[in-house]
Amino acid sequence: MIEQLKNSGFEEMTLNMGPQHPSTHGVLHLLLKMDGEVITEARPDIGYLHRGMEKIAEKRTWGANIALSDRWDYIASMSNNFAAVLGPEKLMSITVPKRAEYIRVIMAELNRIASHLIFFGTYGIDIGAFTPFFYAFREREKILDLYESVCGARLTYNYFRIGGVSADLPEEFIPGVKAFINYFRPKLKEYDTLLSTNPIFMDRTVGVGAITKEEAIDWALSGPNIRASGVNFDLRKDDPYSVYSEFDFNIPTGKNGDCWDRYMVRMNEMKESARIVEQALEKLEPGDIMAKVAKVIRPPAGEIYTHVEAPKGELGVYCISDGSTMPYRYKVRGPSFVNLAILQKMLKGLRIADVVAVLGSIDIVLGEVDR
Amino acid sequence: MIYASQSLGDLWNWLLQQFAELCGSLGIPEVIRYMVEKGAYAVGLLVFISLTALVMIYMERKVSAHMQLRYGPMWTGGWHGWSQTIADMIKLLLKEDIIPDKADRWVHRIAPIVIFVPSLIGFLVIPFDKYLIGADLNVGILLVFGFSSIAVLSIFMGGWASNNKYTLLGGLRSAAQMISYELPLVLSVLGVIMTVGSLKMSDIVMAQKDVWFLFTPNLLGFIIYIIAGTAEVNRTPFDLPEAESELVSGYNTEYSGLKYGFFMLSEFTNTFIISAIAATFFMGGWNGPSWLPGIVSFLAKTYLIVFLLMWFRWTFPRLRVDRLMDFGWKFLLPLSFFNILMIAVWVLVKK
């Protein structure tokens, strides 16, 4: 068909989507070859937000790299902090106090809710519904207020420390979290009535951009994206770090791996995160928040790969220490970057309206893609 | 004499009579009298349209804001930011008018005019009140639909002439969409026309003196009309020509300043016309409680429909372009044919 058209004088149109475009979630540049509205070839072009983080990390102390990690996936900084501290802690065989572990889990899970809320809001905008965005931000605001009361920051927290966390919880934090959880649960139902089961929304997302189980594994997807394809892969269960093995929670999975499944997995994950936070609050007991760690951190020479289940997927840090105060090599496996790769395969044959639906459902953050 | 209880339409009629008497006594030719009358009405209409656009833009901002947990404009002008729209208009007037380098300049320039003028003409045949109608043509409704279908031409012109791929896609989309949805739109109104037996606006309003067509089998027609009408004025869930998250701003991406303002204004005037026709055809037009002036009850009904369209806009996601076509041709069009059949049977049975 396209060949015939080409012969008769028609040509494919090349559309540069981004880097300045309302719905490429930052500075992603998509090179689309199109036959009318149908995409024949798609190529993501990344690197507009490259800041050379891995190289910078080699010239900064281990502790300073936690602050750097805030800037990878800047809407889920707590999870990044988590990944950044696990490596040196393991190298130095530090045992983190129980209280600090629970605080870390509470922070990471609240952050998962916040990150998925941003996904929910922006995905609504991608599909054309503007209102959910404001509802999502109303709830996210409350989480940010809680964070602010703990560490003073609302976006780049720099809260974790090698061996614990930087500050103990203020008095109002625990009742605040409890109130938030109680407030948040009914809101999830509100989202379902507003967007999840809307016929137009389902029409746009069900069956669009489906990834099969095999494809998901082949392309090394992680996080909600692989779970939506029916693969029950979650590092919190499969390779429990911190104190995650103590909690009772489910891993929501999808069946078809289409946009709607990816969306629903995230919506259900928020419920599970709320459960984990509740359990962690119950187990929280007074105690130390920092292990006894030397002032100058010099992990023994060696290499290690540690990973956490960030909201976007498997966030791994591979670091090599030469025994000095600075890492010798600091490689970050950003889930957004890996998940983005499958985009060029998924987009082929879809329409331009589906590009934003698929891209939004993968839920990337360009700060983490480019680093 | 004029009494306060009488409506604006009666006032207008009384003024016309006084003017006619005056002209008769002064010996002014009929032609000049006619032109002055219609000219006065046109000036009044222009003022009304500008005010309508201002009110509707303000209303849209406030409605969307309150649906989205915001306040909307609150400062400009004092009371709840009432003059925000005026300030915005002034800003648009002062903006630089940019024409892209490789654009088709002439087409690019006239596209906003081509969309705005037909939407003004549509106002001529809208019966605001008894006697208060620009021209009570015997083909009234045809005139509105005829002129409103010119809008697609303008959107296509704007999209094409801007020499931008996003605007081109927006223009093509709107061409496909508006032509497809024109059919169910006109067919849905056909049910009412069959019931009344006239295309004349005043006849249609008079026929609803006792019961609105909304409460007759024409209800189905009303639903089809609202859906197709939403698509006709490119509002969510049918705002594909300007789909922000896909096409940046669609056909008007390359427009700035007053020319963009015309596109925006015509979106609101078209919305008003679609709502006004819904009020006229299905909700009894200026018929209403006797203590209420006709124009008030007409505007109340119109703004109810306007609010409905805004409600749609701020709750629904957007359809995809192929599904939109499917919906229009495979569902809405057969349904409107069925509606016509049903109304035909109903009209026969009633006789």
Short mmCIF file of N, CA, C and O in Angstrom, two decimals, chain B residues 225-328:
data_model
loop_
_atom_site.label_atom_id
_atom_site.label_comp_id
_atom_site.label_asym_id
_atom_site.label_seq_id
_atom_site.Cartn_x
_atom_site.Cartn_y
_atom_site.Cartn_z
N TYR B 225 -28.60 15.27 18.73
CA TYR B 225 -28.22 16.65 18.40
C TYR B 225 -27.09 17.13 19.32
O TYR B 225 -26.13 17.74 18.85
N ILE B 226 -27.21 16.85 20.60
CA ILE B 226 -26.18 17.33 21.54
C ILE B 226 -24.83 16.68 21.22
O ILE B 226 -23.79 17.34 21.19
N ILE B 227 -24.85 15.37 20.94
CA ILE B 227 -23.59 14.69 20.64
C ILE B 227 -22.97 15.25 19.36
O ILE B 227 -21.80 15.65 19.33
N ALA B 228 -23.79 15.29 18.31
CA ALA B 228 -23.27 15.76 17.03
C ALA B 228 -22.89 17.24 17.11
O ALA B 228 -21.91 17.67 16.50
N GLY B 229 -23.66 18.01 17.89
CA GLY B 229 -23.36 19.42 18.04
C GLY B 229 -22.03 19.64 18.74
O GLY B 229 -21.25 20.52 18.36
N THR B 230 -21.75 18.83 19.74
CA THR B 230 -20.46 18.91 20.42
C THR B 230 -19.33 18.66 19.43
O THR B 230 -18.31 19.35 19.44
N ALA B 231 -19.55 17.68 18.57
CA ALA B 231 -18.52 17.38 17.57
C ALA B 231 -18.41 18.52 16.57
O ALA B 231 -17.32 18.86 16.10
N GLU B 232 -19.55 19.13 16.25
CA GLU B 232 -19.56 20.18 15.24
C GLU B 232 -18.77 21.41 15.69
O GLU B 232 -18.14 22.08 14.89
N VAL B 233 -18.81 21.71 16.98
CA VAL B 233 -18.06 22.88 17.45
C VAL B 233 -16.71 22.47 18.05
O VAL B 233 -16.05 23.27 18.69
N ASN B 234 -16.29 21.24 17.81
CA ASN B 234 -14.95 20.78 18.21
C ASN B 234 -14.68 20.92 19.69
O ASN B 234 -13.65 21.44 20.10
N ARG B 235 -15.60 20.49 20.49
CA ARG B 235 -15.32 20.52 21.93
C ARG B 235 -15.13 19.10 22.43
O ARG B 235 -15.62 18.15 21.84
N THR B 236 -14.41 18.97 23.53
CA THR B 236 -14.17 17.65 24.12
C THR B 236 -15.51 16.95 24.34
O THR B 236 -16.44 17.62 24.73
N PRO B 237 -15.67 15.70 24.15
CA PRO B 237 -14.68 14.69 23.75
C PRO B 237 -14.36 14.65 22.27
O PRO B 237 -13.72 13.72 21.81
N PHE B 238 -14.79 15.63 21.52
CA PHE B 238 -14.54 15.61 20.07
C PHE B 238 -13.59 16.72 19.65
O PHE B 238 -13.70 17.24 18.56
N ASP B 239 -12.67 17.11 20.53
CA ASP B 239 -11.82 18.25 20.18
C ASP B 239 -10.56 17.81 19.45
O ASP B 239 -9.49 18.36 19.64
N LEU B 240 -10.70 16.82 18.58
CA LEU B 240 -9.51 16.30 17.90
C LEU B 240 -8.77 17.32 17.05
O LEU B 240 -7.55 17.29 17.00
N PRO B 241 -9.47 18.25 16.38
CA PRO B 241 -8.71 19.20 15.56
C PRO B 241 -7.72 20.01 16.37
O PRO B 241 -6.70 20.44 15.84
N GLU B 242 -7.99 20.24 17.65
CA GLU B 242 -7.03 21.02 18.42
C GLU B 242 -6.46 20.23 19.58
O GLU B 242 -5.95 20.80 20.54
N ALA B 243 -6.56 18.90 19.49
CA ALA B 243 -6.08 18.02 20.54
C ALA B 243 -4.74 18.48 21.11
O ALA B 243 -3.71 18.32 20.47
N GLU B 244 -4.78 19.04 22.29
CA GLU B 244 -3.56 19.66 22.81
C GLU B 244 -2.45 18.66 23.05
O GLU B 244 -1.30 18.90 22.72
N SER B 245 -2.81 17.50 23.62
CA SER B 245 -1.74 16.59 23.99
C SER B 245 -1.15 15.87 22.78
O SER B 245 -0.11 15.26 22.89
N GLU B 246 -1.82 15.95 21.64
CA GLU B 246 -1.27 15.28 20.46
C GLU B 246 -0.72 16.28 19.46
O GLU B 246 0.41 16.19 19.02
N LEU B 247 -1.55 17.26 19.12
CA LEU B 247 -1.20 18.15 18.02
C LEU B 247 -0.83 19.55 18.50
O LEU B 247 -0.99 20.51 17.77
N VAL B 248 -0.35 19.66 19.70
CA VAL B 248 0.04 20.94 20.28
C VAL B 248 -1.18 21.84 20.42
O VAL B 248 -1.73 21.98 21.48
N SER B 249 -1.64 22.45 19.31
CA SER B 249 -2.91 23.17 19.40
C SER B 249 -3.71 22.98 18.12
O SER B 249 -4.65 23.70 17.85
N GLY B 250 -3.31 22.00 17.31
CA GLY B 250 -4.06 21.72 16.10
C GLY B 250 -3.98 22.85 15.08
O GLY B 250 -2.95 23.49 14.94
N TYR B 251 -5.09 23.10 14.43
CA TYR B 251 -5.07 24.01 13.27
C TYR B 251 -4.64 25.43 13.63
O TYR B 251 -4.16 26.15 12.79
N ASN B 252 -4.84 25.86 14.88
CA ASN B 252 -4.49 27.25 15.18
C ASN B 252 -3.13 27.40 15.86
O ASN B 252 -2.84 28.43 16.44
N THR B 253 -2.28 26.36 15.73
CA THR B 253 -0.97 26.43 16.38
C THR B 253 -0.17 27.65 15.94
O THR B 253 0.49 28.31 16.74
N GLU B 254 -0.23 27.97 14.64
CA GLU B 254 0.63 29.03 14.11
C GLU B 254 -0.03 30.40 14.15
O GLU B 254 0.49 31.34 13.58
N TYR B 255 -1.18 30.51 14.79
CA TYR B 255 -1.85 31.81 14.82
C TYR B 255 -1.54 32.53 16.12
O TYR B 255 -1.38 31.90 17.17
N SER B 256 -1.47 33.83 16.01
CA SER B 256 -1.22 34.61 17.22
C SER B 256 -2.06 35.87 17.17
O SER B 256 -2.67 36.19 16.14
N GLY B 257 -2.11 36.56 18.26
CA GLY B 257 -2.77 37.86 18.30
C GLY B 257 -4.25 37.78 17.97
O GLY B 257 -4.94 36.84 18.33
N LEU B 258 -4.70 38.78 17.23
CA LEU B 258 -6.13 38.91 16.99
C LEU B 258 -6.68 37.79 16.12
O LEU B 258 -7.83 37.38 16.26
N LYS B 259 -5.81 37.26 15.23
CA LYS B 259 -6.30 36.18 14.36
C LYS B 259 -6.59 34.93 15.18
O LYS B 259 -7.57 34.24 14.95
N TYR B 260 -5.73 34.67 16.15
CA TYR B 260 -6.03 33.57 17.07
C TYR B 260 -7.31 33.90 17.85
O TYR B 260 -8.15 33.03 18.07
N GLY B 261 -7.43 35.19 18.22
CA GLY B 261 -8.62 35.62 18.95
C GLY B 261 -9.90 35.32 18.19
O GLY B 261 -10.89 34.92 18.77
N PHE B 262 -9.85 35.51 16.86
CA PHE B 262 -11.04 35.22 16.06
C PHE B 262 -11.39 33.75 16.10
O PHE B 262 -12.56 33.38 16.19
N PHE B 263 -10.36 32.90 16.02
CA PHE B 263 -10.62 31.46 16.11
C PHE B 263 -11.28 31.13 17.44
O PHE B 263 -12.23 30.36 17.52
N MET B 264 -10.73 31.75 18.49
CA MET B 264 -11.25 31.44 19.82
C MET B 264 -12.67 31.98 19.98
O MET B 264 -13.56 31.28 20.47
N LEU B 265 -12.88 33.22 19.50
CA LEU B 265 -14.21 33.81 19.59
C LEU B 265 -15.23 32.97 18.85
O LEU B 265 -16.33 32.71 19.34
N SER B 266 -14.85 32.52 17.65
CA SER B 266 -15.82 31.78 16.85
C SER B 266 -16.12 30.44 17.50
O SER B 266 -17.23 29.92 17.35
N GLU B 267 -15.15 29.90 18.24
CA GLU B 267 -15.46 28.66 18.96
C GLU B 267 -16.59 28.91 19.95
O GLU B 267 -17.51 28.11 20.07
N PHE B 268 -16.53 30.07 20.60
CA PHE B 268 -17.57 30.34 21.60
C PHE B 268 -18.89 30.76 20.94
O PHE B 268 -19.96 30.34 21.39
N THR B 269 -18.80 31.56 19.87
CA THR B 269 -20.07 31.93 19.22
C THR B 269 -20.73 30.69 18.61
O THR B 269 -21.95 30.55 18.68
N ASN B 270 -19.92 29.80 18.04
CA ASN B 270 -20.51 28.58 17.49
C ASN B 270 -21.15 27.73 18.57
O ASN B 270 -22.22 27.16 18.38
N THR B 271 -20.47 27.66 19.71
CA THR B 271 -21.05 26.92 20.83
C THR B 271 -22.38 27.53 21.22
O THR B 271 -23.37 26.83 21.48
N PHE B 272 -22.42 28.87 21.23
CA PHE B 272 -23.67 29.54 21.60
C PHE B 272 -24.76 29.23 20.59
O PHE B 272 -25.92 28.95 20.96
N ILE B 273 -24.41 29.25 19.30
CA ILE B 273 -25.43 28.99 18.28
C ILE B 273 -25.98 27.58 18.42
O ILE B 273 -27.19 27.35 18.40
N ILE B 274 -25.06 26.62 18.60
CA ILE B 274 -25.49 25.23 18.75
C ILE B 274 -26.43 25.10 19.95
O ILE B 274 -27.49 24.45 19.88
N SER B 275 -26.06 25.77 21.04
CA SER B 275 -26.90 25.70 22.25
C SER B 275 -28.22 26.42 22.02
O SER B 275 -29.28 25.95 22.47
N ALA B 276 -28.16 27.56 21.33
CA ALA B 276 -29.39 28.32 21.10
C ALA B 276 -30.36 27.52 20.24
O ALA B 276 -31.58 27.55 20.47
N ILE B 277 -29.83 26.81 19.26
CA ILE B 277 -30.72 26.01 18.42
C ILE B 277 -31.30 24.84 19.21
O ILE B 277 -32.47 24.47 19.04
N ALA B 278 -30.47 24.27 20.08
CA ALA B 278 -31.01 23.21 20.94
C ALA B 278 -32.15 23.75 21.79
O ALA B 278 -33.20 23.10 21.93
N ALA B 279 -31.97 24.97 22.31
CA ALA B 279 -33.03 25.57 23.13
C ALA B 279 -34.26 25.87 22.30
O ALA B 279 -35.39 25.70 22.76
N THR B 280 -34.05 26.29 21.06
CA THR B 280 -35.18 26.64 20.20
C THR B 280 -35.95 25.40 19.75
O THR B 280 -37.17 25.37 19.76
N PHE B 281 -35.20 24.38 19.37
CA PHE B 281 -35.83 23.22 18.74
C PHE B 281 -36.37 22.22 19.76
O PHE B 281 -37.32 21.50 19.46
N PHE B 282 -35.74 22.11 20.89
CA PHE B 282 -36.13 21.03 21.80
C PHE B 282 -36.65 21.54 23.15
O PHE B 282 -37.28 20.80 23.88
N MET B 283 -36.34 22.80 23.49
CA MET B 283 -36.70 23.26 24.82
C MET B 283 -37.65 24.44 24.81
O MET B 283 -37.76 25.19 25.77
N GLY B 284 -38.31 24.64 23.69
CA GLY B 284 -39.38 25.62 23.65
C GLY B 284 -38.94 27.05 23.42
O GLY B 284 -39.75 27.96 23.56
N GLY B 285 -37.67 27.29 23.08
CA GLY B 285 -37.24 28.65 22.77
C GLY B 285 -37.61 29.64 23.85
O GLY B 285 -37.33 29.43 25.03
N TRP B 286 -38.31 30.73 23.42
CA TRP B 286 -38.66 31.76 24.41
C TRP B 286 -39.95 31.47 25.15
O TRP B 286 -40.41 32.30 25.94
N ASN B 287 -40.55 30.32 24.92
CA ASN B 287 -41.70 29.94 25.73
C ASN B 287 -41.25 29.70 27.16
O ASN B 287 -40.20 29.13 27.40
N GLY B 288 -42.08 30.11 28.09
CA GLY B 288 -41.71 29.90 29.48
C GLY B 288 -42.81 30.44 30.36
O GLY B 288 -43.89 30.79 29.88
N PRO B 289 -42.55 30.49 31.65
CA PRO B 289 -43.56 31.04 32.56
C PRO B 289 -43.91 32.48 32.16
O PRO B 289 -43.05 33.23 31.71
N SER B 290 -45.18 32.85 32.33
CA SER B 290 -45.65 34.12 31.79
C SER B 290 -44.98 35.33 32.47
O SER B 290 -44.86 36.39 31.89
N TRP B 291 -44.56 35.15 33.73
CA TRP B 291 -43.96 36.28 34.43
C TRP B 291 -42.52 36.52 34.02
O TRP B 291 -41.90 37.50 34.41
N LEU B 292 -41.97 35.59 33.24
CA LEU B 292 -40.56 35.72 32.86
C LEU B 292 -40.48 36.26 31.43
O LEU B 292 -41.14 35.74 30.53
N PRO B 293 -39.72 37.33 31.20
CA PRO B 293 -39.57 37.80 29.82
C PRO B 293 -39.04 36.69 28.94
O PRO B 293 -38.20 35.89 29.37
N GLY B 294 -39.50 36.64 27.69
CA GLY B 294 -39.13 35.55 26.79
C GLY B 294 -37.63 35.41 26.63
O GLY B 294 -37.09 34.30 26.66
N ILE B 295 -36.96 36.55 26.51
CA ILE B 295 -35.51 36.47 26.24
C ILE B 295 -34.78 35.85 27.43
O ILE B 295 -33.79 35.14 27.27
N VAL B 296 -35.30 36.10 28.63
CA VAL B 296 -34.63 35.53 29.81
C VAL B 296 -34.76 34.02 29.80
O VAL B 296 -33.78 33.30 30.01
N SER B 297 -35.96 33.53 29.52
CA SER B 297 -36.11 32.07 29.55
C SER B 297 -35.34 31.45 28.38
O SER B 297 -34.79 30.36 28.51
N PHE B 298 -35.26 32.16 27.26
CA PHE B 298 -34.47 31.63 26.14
C PHE B 298 -33.00 31.54 26.52
O PHE B 298 -32.34 30.51 26.32
N LEU B 299 -32.46 32.63 27.09
CA LEU B 299 -31.04 32.63 27.44
C LEU B 299 -30.75 31.61 28.54
O LEU B 299 -29.70 30.97 28.53
N ALA B 300 -31.70 31.47 29.47
CA ALA B 300 -31.48 30.49 30.54
C ALA B 300 -31.33 29.09 29.96
O ALA B 300 -30.42 28.34 30.32
N LYS B 301 -32.21 28.77 29.01
CA LYS B 301 -32.12 27.43 28.39
C LYS B 301 -30.82 27.29 27.61
O LYS B 301 -30.15 26.25 27.68
N THR B 302 -30.49 28.35 26.88
CA THR B 302 -29.26 28.27 26.08
C THR B 302 -28.05 28.05 26.97
O THR B 302 -27.22 27.18 26.70
N TYR B 303 -27.98 28.82 28.05
CA TYR B 303 -26.80 28.68 28.90
C TYR B 303 -26.80 27.37 29.67
O TYR B 303 -25.75 26.88 30.06
N LEU B 304 -27.97 26.78 29.83
CA LEU B 304 -28.01 25.43 30.42
C LEU B 304 -27.29 24.44 29.50
O LEU B 304 -26.47 23.63 29.94
N ILE B 305 -27.57 24.56 28.20
CA ILE B 305 -26.89 23.68 27.24
C ILE B 305 -25.39 24.01 27.18
O ILE B 305 -24.55 23.12 27.13
N VAL B 306 -25.08 25.32 27.22
CA VAL B 306 -23.67 25.71 27.22
C VAL B 306 -22.95 25.09 28.41
O VAL B 306 -21.86 24.53 28.28
N PHE B 307 -23.62 25.14 29.55
CA PHE B 307 -23.02 24.55 30.74
C PHE B 307 -22.82 23.04 30.55
O PHE B 307 -21.81 22.48 30.95
N LEU B 308 -23.81 22.41 29.92
CA LEU B 308 -23.71 20.97 29.67
C LEU B 308 -22.47 20.67 28.82
O LEU B 308 -21.71 19.75 29.11
N LEU B 309 -22.26 21.49 27.78
CA LEU B 309 -21.10 21.27 26.91
C LEU B 309 -19.80 21.48 27.69
O LEU B 309 -18.83 20.76 27.49
N MET B 310 -19.81 22.49 28.57
CA MET B 310 -18.61 22.71 29.37
C MET B 310 -18.38 21.55 30.33
O MET B 310 -17.25 21.12 30.54
N TRP B 311 -19.45 21.05 30.87
CA TRP B 311 -19.36 19.89 31.77
C TRP B 311 -18.72 18.71 31.04
O TRP B 311 -17.82 18.05 31.55
N PHE B 312 -19.19 18.48 29.81
CA PHE B 312 -18.57 17.42 28.99
C PHE B 312 -17.08 17.66 28.89
O PHE B 312 -16.27 16.78 29.10
N ARG B 313 -16.76 18.92 28.55
CA ARG B 313 -15.37 19.22 28.22
C ARG B 313 -14.44 18.93 29.39
O ARG B 313 -13.34 18.44 29.20
N TRP B 314 -14.88 19.23 30.59
CA TRP B 314 -13.95 19.11 31.71
C TRP B 314 -14.09 17.78 32.44
O TRP B 314 -13.52 17.61 33.50
N THR B 315 -14.87 16.85 31.90
CA THR B 315 -14.89 15.53 32.52
C THR B 315 -14.45 14.43 31.57
O THR B 315 -13.90 13.43 32.01
N PHE B 316 -14.70 14.59 30.28
CA PHE B 316 -14.43 13.47 29.38
C PHE B 316 -13.04 13.51 28.78
O PHE B 316 -12.52 14.59 28.51
N PRO B 317 -12.46 12.33 28.55
CA PRO B 317 -11.24 12.27 27.74
C PRO B 317 -11.61 12.44 26.26
O PRO B 317 -12.77 12.57 25.92
N ARG B 318 -10.60 12.39 25.43
CA ARG B 318 -10.79 12.63 24.01
C ARG B 318 -10.86 11.32 23.23
O ARG B 318 -10.16 10.37 23.54
N LEU B 319 -11.71 11.29 22.22
CA LEU B 319 -11.81 10.10 21.38
C LEU B 319 -10.62 10.04 20.41
O LEU B 319 -10.00 11.06 20.14
N ARG B 320 -10.39 8.83 19.89
CA ARG B 320 -9.35 8.71 18.88
C ARG B 320 -9.99 8.91 17.52
O ARG B 320 -11.18 8.67 17.35
N VAL B 321 -9.21 9.31 16.55
CA VAL B 321 -9.81 9.79 15.31
C VAL B 321 -10.56 8.69 14.56
O VAL B 321 -11.65 8.92 14.04
N ASP B 322 -10.03 7.47 14.53
CA ASP B 322 -10.74 6.43 13.79
C ASP B 322 -12.00 5.97 14.54
O ASP B 322 -13.02 5.67 13.92
N ARG B 323 -11.91 5.97 15.87
CA ARG B 323 -13.09 5.61 16.65
C ARG B 323 -14.18 6.68 16.50
O ARG B 323 -15.37 6.38 16.53
N LEU B 324 -13.73 7.90 16.35
CA LEU B 324 -14.67 9.00 16.14
C LEU B 324 -15.47 8.81 14.86
O LEU B 324 -16.69 8.96 14.82
N MET B 325 -14.75 8.40 13.81
CA MET B 325 -15.41 8.15 12.53
C MET B 325 -16.37 6.98 12.66
O MET B 325 -17.51 7.03 12.18
N ASP B 326 -15.89 5.91 13.30
CA ASP B 326 -16.75 4.75 13.52
C ASP B 326 -18.04 5.16 14.22
O ASP B 326 -19.14 4.80 13.82
N PHE B 327 -17.86 5.92 15.28
CA PHE B 327 -19.00 6.33 16.09
C PHE B 327 -19.98 7.15 15.27
O PHE B 327 -21.19 6.94 15.32
N GLY B 328 -19.45 8.07 14.48
CA GLY B 328 -20.31 8.94 13.68
C GLY B 328 -21.07 8.19 12.61
O GLY B 328 -22.28 8.31 12.48
#
